[in-house]
PDB file of C-alpha atoms and ligand atoms in Angstrom:
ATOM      1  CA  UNK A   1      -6.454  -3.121   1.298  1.00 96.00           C
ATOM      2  CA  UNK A   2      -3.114  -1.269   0.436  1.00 98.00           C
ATOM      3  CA  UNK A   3      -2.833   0.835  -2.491  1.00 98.00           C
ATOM      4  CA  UNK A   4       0.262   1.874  -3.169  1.00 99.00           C
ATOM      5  CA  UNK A   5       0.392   4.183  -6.601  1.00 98.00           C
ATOM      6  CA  UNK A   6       2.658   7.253  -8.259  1.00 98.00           C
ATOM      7  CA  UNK A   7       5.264   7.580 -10.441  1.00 98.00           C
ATOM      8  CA  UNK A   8       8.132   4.937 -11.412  1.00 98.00           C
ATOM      9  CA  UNK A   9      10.581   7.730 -10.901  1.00 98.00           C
ATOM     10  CA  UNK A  10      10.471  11.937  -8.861  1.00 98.00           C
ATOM     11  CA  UNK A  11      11.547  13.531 -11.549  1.00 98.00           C
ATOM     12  CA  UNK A  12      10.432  17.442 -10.106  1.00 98.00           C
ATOM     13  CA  UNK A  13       8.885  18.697  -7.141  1.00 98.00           C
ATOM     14  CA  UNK A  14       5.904  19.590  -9.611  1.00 98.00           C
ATOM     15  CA  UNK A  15       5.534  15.999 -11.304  1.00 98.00           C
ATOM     16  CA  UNK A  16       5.448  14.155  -7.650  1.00 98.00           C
ATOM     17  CA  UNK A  17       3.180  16.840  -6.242  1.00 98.00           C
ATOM     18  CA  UNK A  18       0.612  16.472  -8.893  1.00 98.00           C
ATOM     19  CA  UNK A  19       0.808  12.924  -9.035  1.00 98.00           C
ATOM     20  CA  UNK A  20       0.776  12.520  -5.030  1.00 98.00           C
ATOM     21  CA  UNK A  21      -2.125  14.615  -4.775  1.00 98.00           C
ATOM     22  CA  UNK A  22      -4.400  13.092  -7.190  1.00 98.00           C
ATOM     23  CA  UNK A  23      -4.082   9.349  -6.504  1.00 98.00           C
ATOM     24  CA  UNK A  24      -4.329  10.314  -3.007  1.00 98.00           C
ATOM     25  CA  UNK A  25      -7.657  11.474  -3.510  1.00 98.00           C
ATOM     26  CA  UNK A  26      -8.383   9.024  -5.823  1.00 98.00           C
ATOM     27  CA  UNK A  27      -8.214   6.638  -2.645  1.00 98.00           C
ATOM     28  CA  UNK A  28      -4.427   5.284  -2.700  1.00 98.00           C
ATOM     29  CA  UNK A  29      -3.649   4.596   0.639  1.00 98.00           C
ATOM     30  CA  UNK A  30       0.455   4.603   0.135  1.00 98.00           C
ATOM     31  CA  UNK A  31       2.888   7.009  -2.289  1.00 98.00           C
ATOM     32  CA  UNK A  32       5.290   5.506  -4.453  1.00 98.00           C
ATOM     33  CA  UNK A  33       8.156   7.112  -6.158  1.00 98.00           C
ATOM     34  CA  UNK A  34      11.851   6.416  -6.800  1.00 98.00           C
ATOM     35  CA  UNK A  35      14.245   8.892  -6.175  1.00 98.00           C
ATOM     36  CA  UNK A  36      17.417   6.341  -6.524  1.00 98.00           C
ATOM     37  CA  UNK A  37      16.331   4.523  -9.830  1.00 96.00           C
ATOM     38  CA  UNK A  38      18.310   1.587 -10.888  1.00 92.00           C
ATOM     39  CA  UNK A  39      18.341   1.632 -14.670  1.00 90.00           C
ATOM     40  CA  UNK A  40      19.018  -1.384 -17.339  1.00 89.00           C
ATOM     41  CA  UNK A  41      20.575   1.203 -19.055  1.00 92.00           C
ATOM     42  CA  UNK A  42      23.554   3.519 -17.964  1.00 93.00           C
ATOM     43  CA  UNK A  43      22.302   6.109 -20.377  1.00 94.00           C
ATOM     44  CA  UNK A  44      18.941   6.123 -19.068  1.00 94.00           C
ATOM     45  CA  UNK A  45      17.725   8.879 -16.396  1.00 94.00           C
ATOM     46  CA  UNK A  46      19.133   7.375 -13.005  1.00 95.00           C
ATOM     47  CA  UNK A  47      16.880   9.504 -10.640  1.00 97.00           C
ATOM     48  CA  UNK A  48      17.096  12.492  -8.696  1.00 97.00           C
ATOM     49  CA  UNK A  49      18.817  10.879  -5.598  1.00 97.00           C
ATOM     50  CA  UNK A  50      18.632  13.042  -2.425  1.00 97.00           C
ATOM     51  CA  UNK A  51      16.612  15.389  -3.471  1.00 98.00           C
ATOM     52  CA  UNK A  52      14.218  12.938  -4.716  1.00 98.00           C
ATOM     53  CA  UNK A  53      13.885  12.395  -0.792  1.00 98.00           C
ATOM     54  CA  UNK A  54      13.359  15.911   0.274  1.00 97.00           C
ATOM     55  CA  UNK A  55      10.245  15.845  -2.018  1.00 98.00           C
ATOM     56  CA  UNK A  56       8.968  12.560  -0.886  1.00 98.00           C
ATOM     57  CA  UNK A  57       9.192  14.087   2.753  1.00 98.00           C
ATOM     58  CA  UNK A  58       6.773  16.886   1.910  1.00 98.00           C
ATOM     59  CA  UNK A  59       4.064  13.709   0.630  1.00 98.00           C
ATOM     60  CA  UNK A  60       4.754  12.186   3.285  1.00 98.00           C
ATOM     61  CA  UNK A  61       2.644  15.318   5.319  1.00 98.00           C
ATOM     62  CA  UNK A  62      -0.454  14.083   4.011  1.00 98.00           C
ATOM     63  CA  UNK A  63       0.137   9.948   3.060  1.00 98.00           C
ATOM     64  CA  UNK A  64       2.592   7.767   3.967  1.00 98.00           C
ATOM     65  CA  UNK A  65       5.873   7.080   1.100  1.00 98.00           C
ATOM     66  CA  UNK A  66       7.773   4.039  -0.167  1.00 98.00           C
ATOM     67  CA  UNK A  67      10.791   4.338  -2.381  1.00 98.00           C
ATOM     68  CA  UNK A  68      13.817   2.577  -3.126  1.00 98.00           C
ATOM     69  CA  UNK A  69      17.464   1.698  -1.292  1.00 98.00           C
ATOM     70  CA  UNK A  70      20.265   0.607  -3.758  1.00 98.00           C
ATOM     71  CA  UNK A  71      23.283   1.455  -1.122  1.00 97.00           C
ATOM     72  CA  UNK A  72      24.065   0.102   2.464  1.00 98.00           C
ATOM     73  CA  UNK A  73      25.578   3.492   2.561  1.00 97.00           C
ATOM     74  CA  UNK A  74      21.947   5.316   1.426  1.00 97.00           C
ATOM     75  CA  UNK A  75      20.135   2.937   4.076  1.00 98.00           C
ATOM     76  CA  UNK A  76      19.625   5.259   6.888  1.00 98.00           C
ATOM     77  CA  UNK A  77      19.083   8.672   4.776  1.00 98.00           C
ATOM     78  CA  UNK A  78      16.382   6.456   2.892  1.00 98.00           C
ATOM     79  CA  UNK A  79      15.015   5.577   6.127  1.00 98.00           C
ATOM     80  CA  UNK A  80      14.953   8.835   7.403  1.00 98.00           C
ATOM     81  CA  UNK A  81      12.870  10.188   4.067  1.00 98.00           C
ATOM     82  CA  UNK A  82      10.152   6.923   3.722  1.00 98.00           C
ATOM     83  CA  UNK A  83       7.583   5.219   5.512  1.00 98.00           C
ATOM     84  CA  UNK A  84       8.548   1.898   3.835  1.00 98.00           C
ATOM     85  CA  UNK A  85      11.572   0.762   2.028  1.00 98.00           C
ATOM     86  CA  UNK A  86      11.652  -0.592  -1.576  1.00 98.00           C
ATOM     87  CA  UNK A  87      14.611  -3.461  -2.153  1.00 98.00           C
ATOM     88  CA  UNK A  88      13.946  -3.624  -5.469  1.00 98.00           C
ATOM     89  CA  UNK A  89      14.210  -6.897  -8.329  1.00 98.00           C
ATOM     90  CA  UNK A  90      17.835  -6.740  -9.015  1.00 97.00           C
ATOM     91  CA  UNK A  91      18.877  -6.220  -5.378  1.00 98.00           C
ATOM     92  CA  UNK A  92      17.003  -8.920  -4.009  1.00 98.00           C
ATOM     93  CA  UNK A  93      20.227 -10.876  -3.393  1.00 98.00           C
ATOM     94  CA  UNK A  94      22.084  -8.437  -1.911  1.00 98.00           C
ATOM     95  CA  UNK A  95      22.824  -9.828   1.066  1.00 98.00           C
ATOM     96  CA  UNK A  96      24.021  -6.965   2.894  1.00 98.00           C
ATOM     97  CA  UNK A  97      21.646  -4.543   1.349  1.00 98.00           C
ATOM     98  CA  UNK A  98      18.826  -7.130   2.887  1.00 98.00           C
ATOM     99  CA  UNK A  99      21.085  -7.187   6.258  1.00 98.00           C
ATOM    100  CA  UNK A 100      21.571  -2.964   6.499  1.00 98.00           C
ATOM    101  CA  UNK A 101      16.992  -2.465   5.985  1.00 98.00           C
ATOM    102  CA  UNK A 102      16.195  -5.097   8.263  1.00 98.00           C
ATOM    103  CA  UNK A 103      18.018  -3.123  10.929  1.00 98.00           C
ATOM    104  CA  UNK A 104      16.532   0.062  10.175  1.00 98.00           C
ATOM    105  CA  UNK A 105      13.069  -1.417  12.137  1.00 97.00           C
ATOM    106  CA  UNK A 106      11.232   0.395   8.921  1.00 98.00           C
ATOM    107  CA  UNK A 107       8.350  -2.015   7.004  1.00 98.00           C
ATOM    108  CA  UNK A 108      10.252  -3.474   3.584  1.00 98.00           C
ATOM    109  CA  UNK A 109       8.836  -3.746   0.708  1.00 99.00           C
ATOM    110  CA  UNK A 110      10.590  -6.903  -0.729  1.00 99.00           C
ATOM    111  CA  UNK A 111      10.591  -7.660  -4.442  1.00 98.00           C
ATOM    112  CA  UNK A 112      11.226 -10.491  -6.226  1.00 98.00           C
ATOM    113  CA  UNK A 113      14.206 -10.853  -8.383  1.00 98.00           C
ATOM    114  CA  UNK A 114      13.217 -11.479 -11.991  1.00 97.00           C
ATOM    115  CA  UNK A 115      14.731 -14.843 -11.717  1.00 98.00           C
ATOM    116  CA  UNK A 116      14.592 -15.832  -8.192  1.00 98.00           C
ATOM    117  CA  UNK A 117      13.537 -19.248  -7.068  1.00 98.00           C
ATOM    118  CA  UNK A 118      10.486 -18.496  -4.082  1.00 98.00           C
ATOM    119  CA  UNK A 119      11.625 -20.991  -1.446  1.00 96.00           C
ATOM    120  CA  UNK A 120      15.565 -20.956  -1.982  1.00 96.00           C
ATOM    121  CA  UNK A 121      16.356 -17.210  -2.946  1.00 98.00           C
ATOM    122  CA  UNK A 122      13.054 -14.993  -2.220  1.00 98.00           C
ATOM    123  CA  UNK A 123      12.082 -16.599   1.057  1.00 98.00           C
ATOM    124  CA  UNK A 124      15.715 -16.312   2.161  1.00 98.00           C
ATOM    125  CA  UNK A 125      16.268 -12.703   1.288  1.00 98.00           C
ATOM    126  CA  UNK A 126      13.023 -12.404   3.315  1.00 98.00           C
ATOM    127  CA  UNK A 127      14.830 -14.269   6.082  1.00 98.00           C
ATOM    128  CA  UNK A 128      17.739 -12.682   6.221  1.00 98.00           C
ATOM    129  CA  UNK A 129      16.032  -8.799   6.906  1.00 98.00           C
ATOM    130  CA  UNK A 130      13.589 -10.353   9.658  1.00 98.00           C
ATOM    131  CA  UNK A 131      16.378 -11.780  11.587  1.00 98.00           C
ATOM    132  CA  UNK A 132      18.332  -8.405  11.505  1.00 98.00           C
ATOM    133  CA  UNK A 133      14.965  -7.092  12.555  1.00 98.00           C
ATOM    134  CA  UNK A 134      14.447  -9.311  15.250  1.00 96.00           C
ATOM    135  CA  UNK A 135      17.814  -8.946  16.738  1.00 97.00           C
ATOM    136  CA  UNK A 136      18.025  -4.946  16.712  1.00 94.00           C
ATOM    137  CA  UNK A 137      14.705  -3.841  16.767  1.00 92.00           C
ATOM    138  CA  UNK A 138      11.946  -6.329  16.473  1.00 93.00           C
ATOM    139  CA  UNK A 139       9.240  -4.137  14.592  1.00 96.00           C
ATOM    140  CA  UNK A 140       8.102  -2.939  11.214  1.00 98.00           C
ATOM    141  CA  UNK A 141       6.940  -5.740   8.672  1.00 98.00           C
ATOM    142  CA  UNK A 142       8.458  -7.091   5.653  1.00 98.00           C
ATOM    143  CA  UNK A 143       6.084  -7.626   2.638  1.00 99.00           C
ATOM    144  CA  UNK A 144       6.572  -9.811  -0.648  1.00 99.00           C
ATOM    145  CA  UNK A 145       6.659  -7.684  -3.468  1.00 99.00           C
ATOM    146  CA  UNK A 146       5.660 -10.114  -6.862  1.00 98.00           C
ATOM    147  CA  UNK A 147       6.497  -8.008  -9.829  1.00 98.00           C
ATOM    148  CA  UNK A 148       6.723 -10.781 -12.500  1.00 98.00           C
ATOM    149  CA  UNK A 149       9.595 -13.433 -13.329  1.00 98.00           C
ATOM    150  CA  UNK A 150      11.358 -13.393 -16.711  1.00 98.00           C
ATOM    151  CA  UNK A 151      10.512 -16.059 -18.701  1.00 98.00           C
ATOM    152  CA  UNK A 152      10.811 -17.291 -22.712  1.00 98.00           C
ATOM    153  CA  UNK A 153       7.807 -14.701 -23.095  1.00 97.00           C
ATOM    154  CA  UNK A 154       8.409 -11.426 -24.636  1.00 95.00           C
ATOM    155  CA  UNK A 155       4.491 -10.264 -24.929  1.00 96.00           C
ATOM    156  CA  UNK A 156       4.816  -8.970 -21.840  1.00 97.00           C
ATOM    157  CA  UNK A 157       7.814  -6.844 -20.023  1.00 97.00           C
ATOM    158  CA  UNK A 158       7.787 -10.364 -17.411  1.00 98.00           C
ATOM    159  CA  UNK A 159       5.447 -12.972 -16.313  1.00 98.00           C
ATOM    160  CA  UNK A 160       3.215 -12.596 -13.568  1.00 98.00           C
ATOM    161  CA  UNK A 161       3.048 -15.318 -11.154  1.00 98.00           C
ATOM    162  CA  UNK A 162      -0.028 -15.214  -9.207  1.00 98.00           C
ATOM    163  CA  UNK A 163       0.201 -18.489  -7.359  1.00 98.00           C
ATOM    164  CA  UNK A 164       3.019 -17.304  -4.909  1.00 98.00           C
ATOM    165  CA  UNK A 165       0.156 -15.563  -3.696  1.00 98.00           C
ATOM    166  CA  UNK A 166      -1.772 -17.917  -1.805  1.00 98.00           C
ATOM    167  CA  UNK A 167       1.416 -20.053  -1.453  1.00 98.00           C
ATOM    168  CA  UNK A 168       2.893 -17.094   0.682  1.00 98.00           C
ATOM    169  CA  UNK A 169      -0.445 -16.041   2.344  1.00 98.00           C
ATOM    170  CA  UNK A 170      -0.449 -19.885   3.822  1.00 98.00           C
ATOM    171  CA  UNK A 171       3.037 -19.534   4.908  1.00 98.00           C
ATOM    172  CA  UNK A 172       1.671 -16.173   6.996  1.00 98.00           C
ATOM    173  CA  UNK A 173       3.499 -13.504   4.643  1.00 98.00           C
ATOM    174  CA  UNK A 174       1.947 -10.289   3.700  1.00 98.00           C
ATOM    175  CA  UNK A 175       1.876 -10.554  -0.346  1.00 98.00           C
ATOM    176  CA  UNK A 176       1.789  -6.990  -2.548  1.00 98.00           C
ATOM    177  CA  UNK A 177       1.513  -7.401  -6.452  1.00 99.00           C
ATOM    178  CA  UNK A 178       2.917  -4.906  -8.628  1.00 98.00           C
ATOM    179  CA  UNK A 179       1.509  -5.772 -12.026  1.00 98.00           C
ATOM    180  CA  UNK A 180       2.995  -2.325 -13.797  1.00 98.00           C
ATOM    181  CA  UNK A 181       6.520  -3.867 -14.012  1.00 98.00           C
ATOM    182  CA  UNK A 182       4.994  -7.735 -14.105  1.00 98.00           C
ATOM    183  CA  UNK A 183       3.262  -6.469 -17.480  1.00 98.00           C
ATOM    184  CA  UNK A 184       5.088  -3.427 -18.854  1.00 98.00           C
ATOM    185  CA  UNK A 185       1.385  -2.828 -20.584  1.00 97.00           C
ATOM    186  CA  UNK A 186      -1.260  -0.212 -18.674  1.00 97.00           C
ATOM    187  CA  UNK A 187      -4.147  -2.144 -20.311  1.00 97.00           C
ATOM    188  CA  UNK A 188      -3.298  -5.304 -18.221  1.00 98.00           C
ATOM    189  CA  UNK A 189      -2.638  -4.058 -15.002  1.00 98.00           C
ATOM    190  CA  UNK A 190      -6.402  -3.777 -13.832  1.00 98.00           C
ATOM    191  CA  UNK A 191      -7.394  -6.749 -15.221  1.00 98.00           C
ATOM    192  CA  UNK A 192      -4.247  -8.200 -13.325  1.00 98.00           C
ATOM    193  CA  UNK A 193      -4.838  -6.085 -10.235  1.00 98.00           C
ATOM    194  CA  UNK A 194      -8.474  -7.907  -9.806  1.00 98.00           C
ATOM    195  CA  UNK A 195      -6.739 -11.216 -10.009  1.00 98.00           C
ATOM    196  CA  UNK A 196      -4.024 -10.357  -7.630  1.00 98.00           C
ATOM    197  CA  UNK A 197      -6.726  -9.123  -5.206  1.00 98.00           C
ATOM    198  CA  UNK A 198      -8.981 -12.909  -6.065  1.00 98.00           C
ATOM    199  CA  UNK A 199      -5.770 -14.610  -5.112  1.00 98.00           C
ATOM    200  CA  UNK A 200      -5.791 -13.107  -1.453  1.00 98.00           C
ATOM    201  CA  UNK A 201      -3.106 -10.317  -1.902  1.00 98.00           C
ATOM    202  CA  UNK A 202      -3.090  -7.941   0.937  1.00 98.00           C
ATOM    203  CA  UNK A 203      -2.766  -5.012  -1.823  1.00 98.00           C
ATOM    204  CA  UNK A 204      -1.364  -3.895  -5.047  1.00 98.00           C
ATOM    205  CA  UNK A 205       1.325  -1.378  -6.267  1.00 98.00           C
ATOM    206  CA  UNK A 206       0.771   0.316  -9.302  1.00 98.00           C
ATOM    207  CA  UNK A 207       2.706   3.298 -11.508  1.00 98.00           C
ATOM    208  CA  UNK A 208       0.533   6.143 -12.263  1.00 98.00           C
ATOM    209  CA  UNK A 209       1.660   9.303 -14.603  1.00 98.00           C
ATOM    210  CA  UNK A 210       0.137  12.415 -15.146  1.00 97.00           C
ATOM    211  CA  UNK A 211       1.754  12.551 -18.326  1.00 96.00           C
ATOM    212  CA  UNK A 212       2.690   8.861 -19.326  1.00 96.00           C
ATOM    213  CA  UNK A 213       4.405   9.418 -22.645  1.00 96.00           C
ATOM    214  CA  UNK A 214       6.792  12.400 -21.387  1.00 96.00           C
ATOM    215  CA  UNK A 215       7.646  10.219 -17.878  1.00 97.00           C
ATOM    216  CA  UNK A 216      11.508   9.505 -18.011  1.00 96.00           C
ATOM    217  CA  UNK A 217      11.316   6.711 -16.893  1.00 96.00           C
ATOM    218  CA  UNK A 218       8.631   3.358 -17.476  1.00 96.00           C
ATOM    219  CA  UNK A 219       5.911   6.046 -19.300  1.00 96.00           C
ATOM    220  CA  UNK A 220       5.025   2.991 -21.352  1.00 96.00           C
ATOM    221  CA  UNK A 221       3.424   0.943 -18.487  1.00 97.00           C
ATOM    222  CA  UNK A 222       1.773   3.825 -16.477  1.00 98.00           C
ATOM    223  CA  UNK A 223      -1.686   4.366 -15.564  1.00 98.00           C
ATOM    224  CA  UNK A 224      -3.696   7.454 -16.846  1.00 98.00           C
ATOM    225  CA  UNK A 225      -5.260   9.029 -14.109  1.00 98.00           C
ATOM    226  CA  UNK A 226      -8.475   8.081 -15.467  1.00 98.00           C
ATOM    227  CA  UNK A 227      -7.326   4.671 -15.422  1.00 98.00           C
ATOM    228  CA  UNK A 228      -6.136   4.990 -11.930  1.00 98.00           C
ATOM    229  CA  UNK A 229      -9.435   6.118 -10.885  1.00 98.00           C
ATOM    230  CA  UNK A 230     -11.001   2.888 -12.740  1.00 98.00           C
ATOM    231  CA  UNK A 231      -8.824   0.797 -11.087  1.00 98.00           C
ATOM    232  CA  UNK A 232      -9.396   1.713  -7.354  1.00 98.00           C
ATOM    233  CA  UNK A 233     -13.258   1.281  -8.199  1.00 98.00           C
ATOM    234  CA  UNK A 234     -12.982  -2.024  -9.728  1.00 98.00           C
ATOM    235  CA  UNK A 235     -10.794  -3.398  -6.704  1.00 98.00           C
ATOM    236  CA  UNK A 236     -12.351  -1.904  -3.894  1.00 98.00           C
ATOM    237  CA  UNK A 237     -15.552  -3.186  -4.968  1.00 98.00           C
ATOM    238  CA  UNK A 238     -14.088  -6.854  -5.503  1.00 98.00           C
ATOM    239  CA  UNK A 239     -12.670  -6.496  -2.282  1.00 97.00           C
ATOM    240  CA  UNK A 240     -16.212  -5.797  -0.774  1.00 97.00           C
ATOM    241  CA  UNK A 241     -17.487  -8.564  -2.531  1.00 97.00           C
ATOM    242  CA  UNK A 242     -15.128 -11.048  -1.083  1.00 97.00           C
ATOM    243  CA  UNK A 243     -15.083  -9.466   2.276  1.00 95.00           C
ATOM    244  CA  UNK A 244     -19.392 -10.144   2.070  1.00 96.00           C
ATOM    245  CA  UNK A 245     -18.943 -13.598   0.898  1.00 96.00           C
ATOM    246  CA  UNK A 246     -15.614 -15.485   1.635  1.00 91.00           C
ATOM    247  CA  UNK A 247     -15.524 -16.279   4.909  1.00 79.00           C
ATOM    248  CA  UNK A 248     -11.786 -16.572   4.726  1.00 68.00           C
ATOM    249  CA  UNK A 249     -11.217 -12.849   3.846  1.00 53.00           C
TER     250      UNK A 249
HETATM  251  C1  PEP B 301      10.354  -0.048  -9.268  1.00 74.51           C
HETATM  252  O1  PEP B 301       9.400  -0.465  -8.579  1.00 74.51           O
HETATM  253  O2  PEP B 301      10.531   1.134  -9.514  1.00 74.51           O
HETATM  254  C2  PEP B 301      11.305  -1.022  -9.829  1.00 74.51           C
HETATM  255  C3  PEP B 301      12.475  -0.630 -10.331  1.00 74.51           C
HETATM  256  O3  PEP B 301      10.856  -2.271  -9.815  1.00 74.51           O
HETATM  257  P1  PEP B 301      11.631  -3.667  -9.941  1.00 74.51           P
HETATM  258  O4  PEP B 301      12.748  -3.617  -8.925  1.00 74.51           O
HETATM  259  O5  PEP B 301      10.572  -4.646  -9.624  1.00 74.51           O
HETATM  260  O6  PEP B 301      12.134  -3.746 -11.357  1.00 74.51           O
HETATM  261 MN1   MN B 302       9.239   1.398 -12.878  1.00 74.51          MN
END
């Protein structure tokens, strides 16, 4: 199962270190971190950009990385810095973004845009980076990222919707759920992470902070570490359990 966990945003060498190294051992199997943050708010800290990348390539000596593209012209440095690259919610319709990863040959982590429509928008941004892929370079894997739609609810940052799991695992797709930004709220992301894994997802992505309420960026929704540590016991053992008694797992 992948377990992809860290920070919403590098902020120092120090912060990504300490957060790398401890959800690694606390069995994550994939690093996430953005270093090119794209922010509701123009006031809000945008990320350390470049840099951001040099420290994701010193994680990426012990576990593999994902982070975030949000320029054709970033693409290939992004690329050159990641094991897997993030198109994130509000570029899901970038056409050309979509177009410039799916050359790149990389694995894509593809997330839903808050409002997009599975079959006529998500599906199709999926479409349009495996053809690219197919044509240049045919390798790598793009995988559905659901992070929660917005919808007339405000208990929660968005709405998580759990049954484009199985509808994309029948389709063949590989499904990640990221119930940190589906929620906004750390106490329902394992609860949410056990359903996501019930409903056949082929893994999870979750924000972890060492210090949640300094982060700059999404402290609100982060995991403790303690909480991180809770959460890879509770899923791994579900997973176990289905893999012992489903015989479609
Ligand atoms: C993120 O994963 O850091 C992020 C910005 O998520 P989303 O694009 O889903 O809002
Ligand atoms: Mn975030």
């Amino acid at each position: 199962m992948i377990i992809i966990a860290g920070p919403c945003a590098i902020e120092s060498y120090d912060q990504a270190m300490r957060i790398a190294e401890f959800v690694y051992q606390a069995g994550a199997t994939m690093y996430r971190g953005g270093a090119f943050k794209p922010r509701s708010s123009p006031d809000d800290f945008q990320g350390m950009g470049e840099e951001g990348l040099y420290i994701l390539s010193d994680i990426r000596k012990f576990m593999p990385v994902v982070t975030e593209a949000t320029q054709i012209h970033h693409v290939n440095m992004v690329a050159n810095n990641c094991d897997m690259i993030q198109v994130g919610s509000r570029n899901m319709h970038n056409v050309e973004l979509l177009k410039a990863v799916g050359k790149t040959g990389k694995d894509i982590l593809l997330k839903r845009g808050y409002a997009a429509l599975l079959e006529e928008e998500w599906i199709n941004s999926y479409r349009y980076i495996e053809k690219e892929r197919e044509y240049y370079c045919k390798q790598g894997t793009t995988y559905m990222c659901e992070r929660g739609i917005r919808t007339y609810e405000k208990y929660t940052r968005n709405t998580l919707d759990l049954s484009v799991v199985p509808f994309l695992k029948n389709k063949g797709h590989q499904v990640i759920v990221d119930p940190s930004h589906a929620t906004g709220r750390p106490d329902l992301v394992i609860p949410l992470s056990l359903a996501a894994v019930a409903a056949g997802a082929n893994g999870i992505m979750v924000e972890v902070h060492d210090r949640p309420d300094e982060a700059k960026c999404d402290g609100h929704q982060a995991l403790s570490f303690h909480q991180f540590t809770e959460l890879v016991d509770k899923v791994t053992h579900l997973k176990q359990f289905m893999e012992n008694n489903f015989d479609e797992n």
